[in-house]
Each structure stands twice: as structure tokens, then as C-alpha cells.
DNA sequence: CGAACATATTGACAATCATCTATCTCTTGT
DNA sequence: ACAAGAGATAGATGATTGTCAATATGTTCG
């Protein structure tokens, strides 16, 4: 038997979050950006006006080439960057749609809570 | 001696990403949202029009109460939610400023790459 | 073909992390 | 004061992950 009564806000059924089309993808993208090295790699790619060669990325970091390759794969599998092969070189560029999806999710999150904040 | 010549795009010095005020905070926030359970907790809080009682969160998930408490702490330390104590209950709400910071970073990332696209 | 190079893959290892059980702290109602 | 409930903390454990060295794959040049 519950001795302490819950306040009204506790008992009222909380609002359901809006249905999320692809939660798994969202998690993968946030996780992909949730690593210091990987975020820097992403930032470097995003800062370019043209697809960036992998060699240029490796040159700029202290970690090994396989590690950079691994990070690039994670970012690519998350749908945040694309990889294009030209000859021996791989060129990476941001996928605007993938990044925008994250932004839209965040925008929706603040919008919902904005109704409450005075 | 380098036998294969790098294409122009490789040799041209890549653009520097814009200076990032607080990279560590950004990583912590992305990492906080990069877990399935935690993202759902965040979504539930964001869906409310008023701060949500922790008990209502615990009720909605299959994981234990300490696990929820852990996730709430991670989200709070990342600056994505705030915690307010009222009596015995803890109420959690989204920090719009914290979420917006993520959105602005993403918006900047797509904007930079947009100049190159098409 | 064969050498050189760019990138990816594999396997291993240490570190981080999500989760649990048990316990603790604090607040409230009697 | 005391019992009960809400939530946080501590410690342990299995899983995930970031990193590296070594190797593989594929491409270009001579």
C-alpha cells in the first residue's frame, strides 16, 4: 500500500513522445558524433567545399591510419558522410540529409518543451 | 620518394574547421544521446509540457531504477536536462539552450558543405 | 609483371560503459 | 521518533569500443 501520495504531475499520464521513424539510425548517428576523434574528423570533412581525400585526414591526426579508416566507416555507416573512390583515393563528404535529420529531431525536442517553458 | 602523384584536391591545403568553443561539451552531449535507452528517456522528457517526475520515467522502462537514475545523471551532466527536487520527487525537464547548441553545430556543418553540393 | 602506394580489414587488448543488486540518504506521514 | 517510499550511490560484471600492429586488397606506374 502506497503511503506517500504522488503529486498530480506524477499521476497524470505523461505525454507520449511522437513516433520515431528510425530510432536505430538516430542512435547510430548520435553515437558516431559522440567520440572526440570522430567528431573532429567529421568537422574537418564538413569544413571542406569539396570532398576530402582520406590521406588528408590521416595527415591531420595523431592516430594511426587504420583508426581513421575505422572512424570513417562508422560515420559512413551512420549515414553522415559518403565515400567516393577516385583512383586509389577515397573522398569523403558530408551527407546533408543525414545531418539534417539529426537537426530536425533536436528542433522537435526543444519545440515540445518550449510550450512548457514560460 | 612518392611515386604516385596526389591529385590536386589532395595537395591543396584543406580548409580549417571553424574554431569550436567547447568541443568536450559537444562530444558529451552527442554521446549522451547515442544510447538507445537514454535517447528514449530524453524523448519522453522532451515530450512533456511540464517537468516529468522520475518515477514516471522508471515506470515506463524495463531497466532498473538505478539504471534510469544513471542515464538521467548522464543527460544532466551533459547539460541536456535539468533536475529539480520537489519534496521526495525529482522532476526533469529539457534544457532548450543545451539542445539548441547541438542543433546549431549541425546546422553549421551542413551549411559549410552546402556550398560544395550541386 | 612487379614495385610502390592508398586504403581497408583482421585480430588483439585496454578502457569505457550499460546494467544489475545491494545499500544509502533524504523526505514525509503517522 | 519511526516506518516507508523516492531517488542516488557504490561495487561488480559482461559487452561494447577505440586503438594499434600486421596484413590484405586494389590501383598505378615503369
CSV table of C-alpha atoms (C1' of nucleotides) in Angstrom, one decimal:
chain,number,residue,atom,x,y,z
A,1,UNK,CA,0.0,0.0,0.0
A,2,UNK,CA,1.4,3.3,-1.1
A,3,UNK,CA,1.7,5.6,2.0
A,4,UNK,CA,3.0,8.8,0.3
A,5,UNK,CA,0.7,10.1,-2.3
A,6,UNK,CA,2.1,11.1,-5.6
A,7,UNK,CA,1.6,14.7,-6.6
A,8,UNK,CA,-0.8,15.4,-9.5
A,9,UNK,CA,2.1,15.7,-12.0
A,10,UNK,CA,3.2,12.2,-11.1
A,11,UNK,CA,-0.2,10.5,-11.5
A,12,UNK,CA,-1.2,12.3,-14.7
A,13,UNK,CA,-0.3,10.1,-17.6
A,14,UNK,CA,2.7,11.7,-19.2
A,15,UNK,CA,2.5,12.6,-22.9
A,16,UNK,CA,3.7,10.1,-25.3
A,17,UNK,CA,6.7,11.1,-27.3
A,18,UNK,CA,5.9,11.3,-31.0
A,19,UNK,CA,6.5,8.2,-33.0
A,20,UNK,CA,10.1,8.0,-34.2
A,21,UNK,CA,10.6,6.6,-37.7
A,22,UNK,CA,14.0,5.1,-37.3
A,23,UNK,CA,15.2,5.2,-33.7
A,24,UNK,CA,18.1,2.9,-34.5
A,25,UNK,CA,19.5,5.2,-37.2
A,26,UNK,CA,19.2,8.2,-34.9
A,27,UNK,CA,21.1,6.5,-32.1
A,28,UNK,CA,23.8,5.4,-34.5
A,29,UNK,CA,24.3,9.0,-35.7
A,30,UNK,CA,24.5,10.5,-32.3
A,31,UNK,CA,26.9,7.7,-31.2
A,32,UNK,CA,29.0,8.4,-34.3
A,33,UNK,CA,29.4,12.0,-33.3
A,34,UNK,CA,29.9,11.1,-29.6
A,35,UNK,CA,33.6,10.5,-29.9
A,36,UNK,CA,36.2,13.2,-29.7
A,37,UNK,CA,38.4,12.0,-32.6
A,38,UNK,CA,35.4,11.1,-34.8
A,39,UNK,CA,33.8,14.5,-34.2
A,40,UNK,CA,37.0,16.2,-35.3
A,41,UNK,CA,37.1,14.1,-38.4
A,42,UNK,CA,33.6,15.0,-39.2
A,43,UNK,CA,34.2,18.6,-38.6
A,44,UNK,CA,37.2,18.5,-40.9
A,45,UNK,CA,35.2,16.9,-43.7
A,46,UNK,CA,32.3,19.3,-43.1
A,47,UNK,CA,34.6,22.3,-43.4
A,48,UNK,CA,35.5,21.5,-47.0
A,49,UNK,CA,33.9,22.9,-50.1
A,50,UNK,CA,34.8,19.7,-51.9
A,51,UNK,CA,35.1,16.0,-50.9
A,52,UNK,CA,38.1,15.5,-48.9
A,53,UNK,CA,40.8,12.8,-49.6
A,54,UNK,CA,41.3,10.3,-46.8
A,55,UNK,CA,45.0,10.9,-46.9
A,56,UNK,CA,44.5,14.5,-45.9
A,57,UNK,CA,42.5,13.3,-42.9
A,58,UNK,CA,45.1,10.8,-41.8
A,59,UNK,CA,47.8,13.5,-42.1
A,60,UNK,CA,46.0,15.7,-39.6
A,61,UNK,CA,45.5,13.3,-36.8
A,62,UNK,CA,47.9,11.6,-34.4
A,63,UNK,CA,46.1,8.3,-34.5
A,64,UNK,CA,47.0,5.6,-36.9
A,65,UNK,CA,45.6,5.2,-40.5
A,66,UNK,CA,43.5,2.1,-39.6
A,67,UNK,CA,41.9,4.0,-36.8
A,68,UNK,CA,41.0,6.9,-39.1
A,69,UNK,CA,39.7,4.3,-41.5
A,70,UNK,CA,37.6,2.8,-38.8
A,71,UNK,CA,36.1,6.2,-37.8
A,72,UNK,CA,35.3,6.9,-41.4
A,73,UNK,CA,33.4,3.7,-41.7
A,74,UNK,CA,31.4,4.4,-38.5
A,75,UNK,CA,30.5,7.8,-39.9
A,76,UNK,CA,29.6,6.4,-43.2
A,77,UNK,CA,27.5,3.6,-41.8
A,78,UNK,CA,25.7,6.1,-39.8
A,79,UNK,CA,24.8,8.0,-42.9
A,80,UNK,CA,26.6,11.1,-42.0
A,81,UNK,CA,29.2,11.0,-44.8
A,82,UNK,CA,29.6,9.4,-48.2
A,83,UNK,CA,32.7,7.8,-49.7
A,84,UNK,CA,33.6,8.1,-53.3
A,85,UNK,CA,36.6,6.3,-54.9
A,86,UNK,CA,38.7,8.1,-57.4
A,87,UNK,CA,41.6,6.0,-58.5
A,88,UNK,CA,43.5,5.0,-55.4
A,89,UNK,CA,42.0,7.7,-53.3
A,90,UNK,CA,38.8,7.8,-51.3
A,91,UNK,CA,37.0,11.1,-51.0
A,92,UNK,CA,34.6,11.8,-48.1
A,93,UNK,CA,31.9,14.4,-48.0
A,94,UNK,CA,29.0,15.2,-45.6
A,95,UNK,CA,25.5,13.9,-46.3
A,96,UNK,CA,23.4,17.0,-45.7
A,97,UNK,CA,20.2,14.9,-45.4
A,98,UNK,CA,21.7,12.7,-42.7
A,99,UNK,CA,22.9,15.6,-40.7
A,100,UNK,CA,19.6,17.5,-41.2
A,101,UNK,CA,17.7,14.5,-39.8
A,102,UNK,CA,19.5,14.9,-36.5
A,103,UNK,CA,18.8,18.7,-36.5
A,104,UNK,CA,15.2,18.1,-37.1
A,105,UNK,CA,15.0,15.7,-34.2
A,106,UNK,CA,16.6,18.2,-31.9
A,107,UNK,CA,14.4,21.0,-33.2
A,108,UNK,CA,11.4,19.0,-32.4
A,109,UNK,CA,12.7,18.2,-28.9
A,110,UNK,CA,13.1,21.9,-28.0
A,111,UNK,CA,9.9,22.8,-29.6
A,112,UNK,CA,7.9,20.4,-27.5
A,113,UNK,CA,9.5,21.5,-24.3
A,114,UNK,CA,9.1,25.2,-25.3
A,115,UNK,CA,5.4,25.1,-24.7
A,116,UNK,CA,6.1,24.4,-21.1
A,117,UNK,CA,8.9,26.9,-20.5
A,118,UNK,CA,7.1,30.1,-19.7
B,1,UNK,CA,60.1,9.1,-52.7
B,2,UNK,CA,56.4,9.4,-53.6
B,3,UNK,CA,55.8,7.6,-56.9
B,4,UNK,CA,52.1,8.2,-57.3
B,5,UNK,CA,51.2,11.9,-57.5
B,6,UNK,CA,48.4,13.1,-55.4
B,7,UNK,CA,45.6,14.8,-57.3
B,8,UNK,CA,45.1,18.5,-56.8
B,9,UNK,CA,42.4,18.1,-54.3
B,10,UNK,CA,44.8,16.1,-52.1
B,11,UNK,CA,47.6,18.6,-52.1
B,12,UNK,CA,45.6,21.7,-51.7
B,13,UNK,CA,45.6,22.5,-48.0
B,14,UNK,CA,42.2,21.6,-46.7
B,15,UNK,CA,40.1,24.3,-45.1
B,16,UNK,CA,40.4,24.5,-41.3
B,17,UNK,CA,37.2,23.7,-39.5
B,18,UNK,CA,35.9,26.8,-37.6
B,19,UNK,CA,37.1,27.1,-34.0
B,20,UNK,CA,34.9,25.2,-31.6
B,21,UNK,CA,34.2,26.8,-28.3
B,22,UNK,CA,33.7,23.8,-26.2
B,23,UNK,CA,34.4,20.5,-28.1
B,24,UNK,CA,34.3,18.5,-24.9
B,25,UNK,CA,30.7,19.6,-24.1
B,26,UNK,CA,29.6,18.8,-27.6
B,27,UNK,CA,31.0,15.3,-27.5
B,28,UNK,CA,29.4,14.7,-24.1
B,29,UNK,CA,26.0,15.7,-25.5
B,30,UNK,CA,26.2,13.6,-28.6
B,31,UNK,CA,27.4,10.7,-26.5
B,32,UNK,CA,24.6,11.2,-24.1
B,33,UNK,CA,22.1,10.8,-26.9
B,34,UNK,CA,24.0,8.0,-28.5
B,35,UNK,CA,22.4,5.3,-26.4
B,36,UNK,CA,19.0,3.7,-27.2
B,37,UNK,CA,17.6,3.8,-23.7
B,38,UNK,CA,18.9,7.2,-22.9
B,39,UNK,CA,17.5,8.6,-26.1
B,40,UNK,CA,14.1,7.3,-25.2
B,41,UNK,CA,14.3,8.8,-21.8
B,42,UNK,CA,15.3,12.1,-23.3
B,43,UNK,CA,12.4,11.9,-25.8
B,44,UNK,CA,10.0,11.1,-23.0
B,45,UNK,CA,11.1,14.2,-21.1
B,46,UNK,CA,11.1,16.3,-24.1
B,47,UNK,CA,7.5,15.3,-25.0
B,48,UNK,CA,6.1,16.8,-21.7
B,49,UNK,CA,4.7,20.2,-21.3
B,50,UNK,CA,5.8,20.2,-17.7
B,51,UNK,CA,8.9,18.7,-15.9
B,52,UNK,CA,8.5,15.0,-15.6
B,53,UNK,CA,8.7,13.0,-12.3
B,54,UNK,CA,11.5,10.4,-12.2
B,55,UNK,CA,9.0,7.9,-11.0
B,56,UNK,CA,7.0,8.2,-14.2
B,57,UNK,CA,10.2,7.5,-16.2
B,58,UNK,CA,11.1,4.5,-14.2
B,59,UNK,CA,7.6,3.1,-14.7
B,60,UNK,CA,7.9,3.3,-18.5
B,61,UNK,CA,11.1,1.3,-18.9
B,62,UNK,CA,12.2,-2.2,-18.4
B,63,UNK,CA,15.5,-1.4,-16.9
B,64,UNK,CA,16.1,-1.0,-13.2
B,65,UNK,CA,15.6,2.2,-11.2
B,66,UNK,CA,19.4,2.7,-10.7
B,67,UNK,CA,20.0,2.4,-14.4
B,68,UNK,CA,17.4,5.1,-15.1
B,69,UNK,CA,19.0,7.2,-12.4
B,70,UNK,CA,22.4,6.7,-14.1
B,71,UNK,CA,21.0,7.8,-17.5
B,72,UNK,CA,19.4,10.8,-16.0
B,73,UNK,CA,22.7,11.8,-14.5
B,74,UNK,CA,24.5,11.5,-17.8
B,75,UNK,CA,21.9,13.6,-19.6
B,76,UNK,CA,22.0,16.2,-16.8
B,77,UNK,CA,25.8,16.3,-16.7
B,78,UNK,CA,25.8,16.8,-20.5
B,79,UNK,CA,23.6,19.9,-20.0
B,80,UNK,CA,20.6,18.4,-21.9
B,81,UNK,CA,18.2,18.2,-19.0
B,82,UNK,CA,17.7,19.9,-15.6
B,83,UNK,CA,16.7,18.3,-12.3
B,84,UNK,CA,14.5,20.0,-9.7
B,85,UNK,CA,13.7,18.5,-6.4
B,86,UNK,CA,10.2,18.9,-5.0
B,87,UNK,CA,9.7,17.1,-1.8
B,88,UNK,CA,10.7,13.5,-2.4
B,89,UNK,CA,10.4,13.7,-6.1
B,90,UNK,CA,12.8,14.8,-8.8
B,91,UNK,CA,11.5,16.5,-11.8
B,92,UNK,CA,13.3,16.5,-15.1
B,93,UNK,CA,13.0,18.9,-18.0
B,94,UNK,CA,14.8,19.7,-21.2
B,95,UNK,CA,17.4,22.5,-21.3
B,96,UNK,CA,16.5,24.2,-24.6
B,97,UNK,CA,19.8,26.0,-24.7
B,98,UNK,CA,21.8,22.8,-24.4
B,99,UNK,CA,19.8,21.1,-27.2
B,100,UNK,CA,19.9,24.2,-29.4
B,101,UNK,CA,23.7,24.2,-29.2
B,102,UNK,CA,23.8,20.8,-30.8
B,103,UNK,CA,21.4,22.0,-33.4
B,104,UNK,CA,23.5,25.0,-34.2
B,105,UNK,CA,26.6,22.9,-34.6
B,106,UNK,CA,24.8,20.6,-37.0
B,107,UNK,CA,23.3,23.5,-39.0
B,108,UNK,CA,26.8,24.9,-39.4
B,109,UNK,CA,28.1,21.6,-40.6
B,110,UNK,CA,25.5,21.3,-43.4
B,111,UNK,CA,25.8,24.9,-44.3
B,112,UNK,CA,29.6,24.6,-44.9
B,113,UNK,CA,29.2,21.5,-47.1
B,114,UNK,CA,26.2,23.1,-48.9
B,115,UNK,CA,28.5,25.4,-50.8
B,116,UNK,CA,30.1,22.4,-52.5
B,117,UNK,CA,26.9,20.3,-53.0
B,118,UNK,CA,25.4,20.7,-56.5
C,1,DC,C1',54.7,-8.4,-64.3
C,2,DG,C1',56.4,-6.2,-60.2
C,3,DA,C1',57.2,-2.4,-57.1
C,4,DA,C1',55.1,1.3,-54.5
C,5,DC,C1',51.4,3.3,-52.5
C,6,DA,C1',46.4,4.3,-50.5
C,7,DT,C1',43.0,2.4,-48.0
C,8,DA,C1',40.5,-1.4,-45.8
C,9,DT,C1',40.4,-5.4,-42.9
C,10,DT,C1',41.8,-8.5,-39.1
C,11,DG,C1',42.9,-9.8,-34.6
C,12,DA,C1',44.2,-8.3,-30.0
C,13,DC,C1',44.0,-5.5,-25.9
C,14,DA,C1',42.8,-2.0,-22.7
C,15,DA,C1',39.4,1.2,-21.5
C,16,DT,C1',34.8,2.7,-21.3
C,17,DC,C1',30.1,1.8,-20.4
C,18,DA,C1',25.3,-0.1,-19.6
C,19,DT,C1',23.3,-2.8,-16.4
C,20,DC,C1',22.3,-5.2,-12.1
C,21,DT,C1',22.0,-6.0,-6.9
C,22,DA,C1',22.6,-4.0,-2.6
C,23,DT,C1',22.8,-0.2,0.2
C,24,DC,C1',22.5,4.6,1.5
C,25,DT,C1',20.3,9.3,2.0
C,26,DC,C1',16.6,12.2,2.5
C,27,DT,C1',11.8,13.3,3.0
C,28,DT,C1',7.1,12.5,4.5
C,29,DG,C1',3.1,10.8,7.1
C,30,DT,C1',1.6,8.8,11.3
D,1,DA,C1',10.7,9.1,16.6
D,2,DC,C1',9.8,5.7,13.3
D,3,DA,C1',8.5,3.3,9.3
D,4,DA,C1',8.0,3.6,4.3
D,5,DG,C1',8.9,5.3,0.0
D,6,DA,C1',11.8,8.0,-3.8
D,7,DG,C1',15.9,8.5,-5.7
D,8,DA,C1',21.0,8.4,-5.6
D,9,DT,C1',25.3,5.9,-4.9
D,10,DA,C1',28.7,2.0,-4.7
D,11,DG,C1',30.6,-2.0,-6.4
D,12,DA,C1',30.6,-5.8,-9.7
D,13,DT,C1',30.3,-7.7,-14.3
D,14,DG,C1',29.6,-8.6,-19.2
D,15,DA,C1',29.5,-6.1,-23.5
D,16,DT,C1',31.0,-2.6,-26.4
D,17,DT,C1',34.5,0.2,-28.3
D,18,DG,C1',38.8,3.0,-29.5
D,19,DT,C1',43.3,1.9,-30.7
D,20,DC,C1',47.3,-0.3,-32.6
D,21,DA,C1',50.4,-3.6,-35.4
D,22,DA,C1',50.1,-6.6,-39.0
D,23,DT,C1',48.2,-7.9,-43.1
D,24,DA,C1',45.2,-7.8,-47.2
D,25,DT,C1',43.2,-5.6,-51.2
D,26,DG,C1',43.3,-2.9,-55.0
D,27,DT,C1',45.4,0.7,-58.1
D,28,DT,C1',49.0,3.0,-60.7
D,29,DC,C1',53.4,3.5,-62.8
D,30,DG,C1',57.6,1.7,-65.1
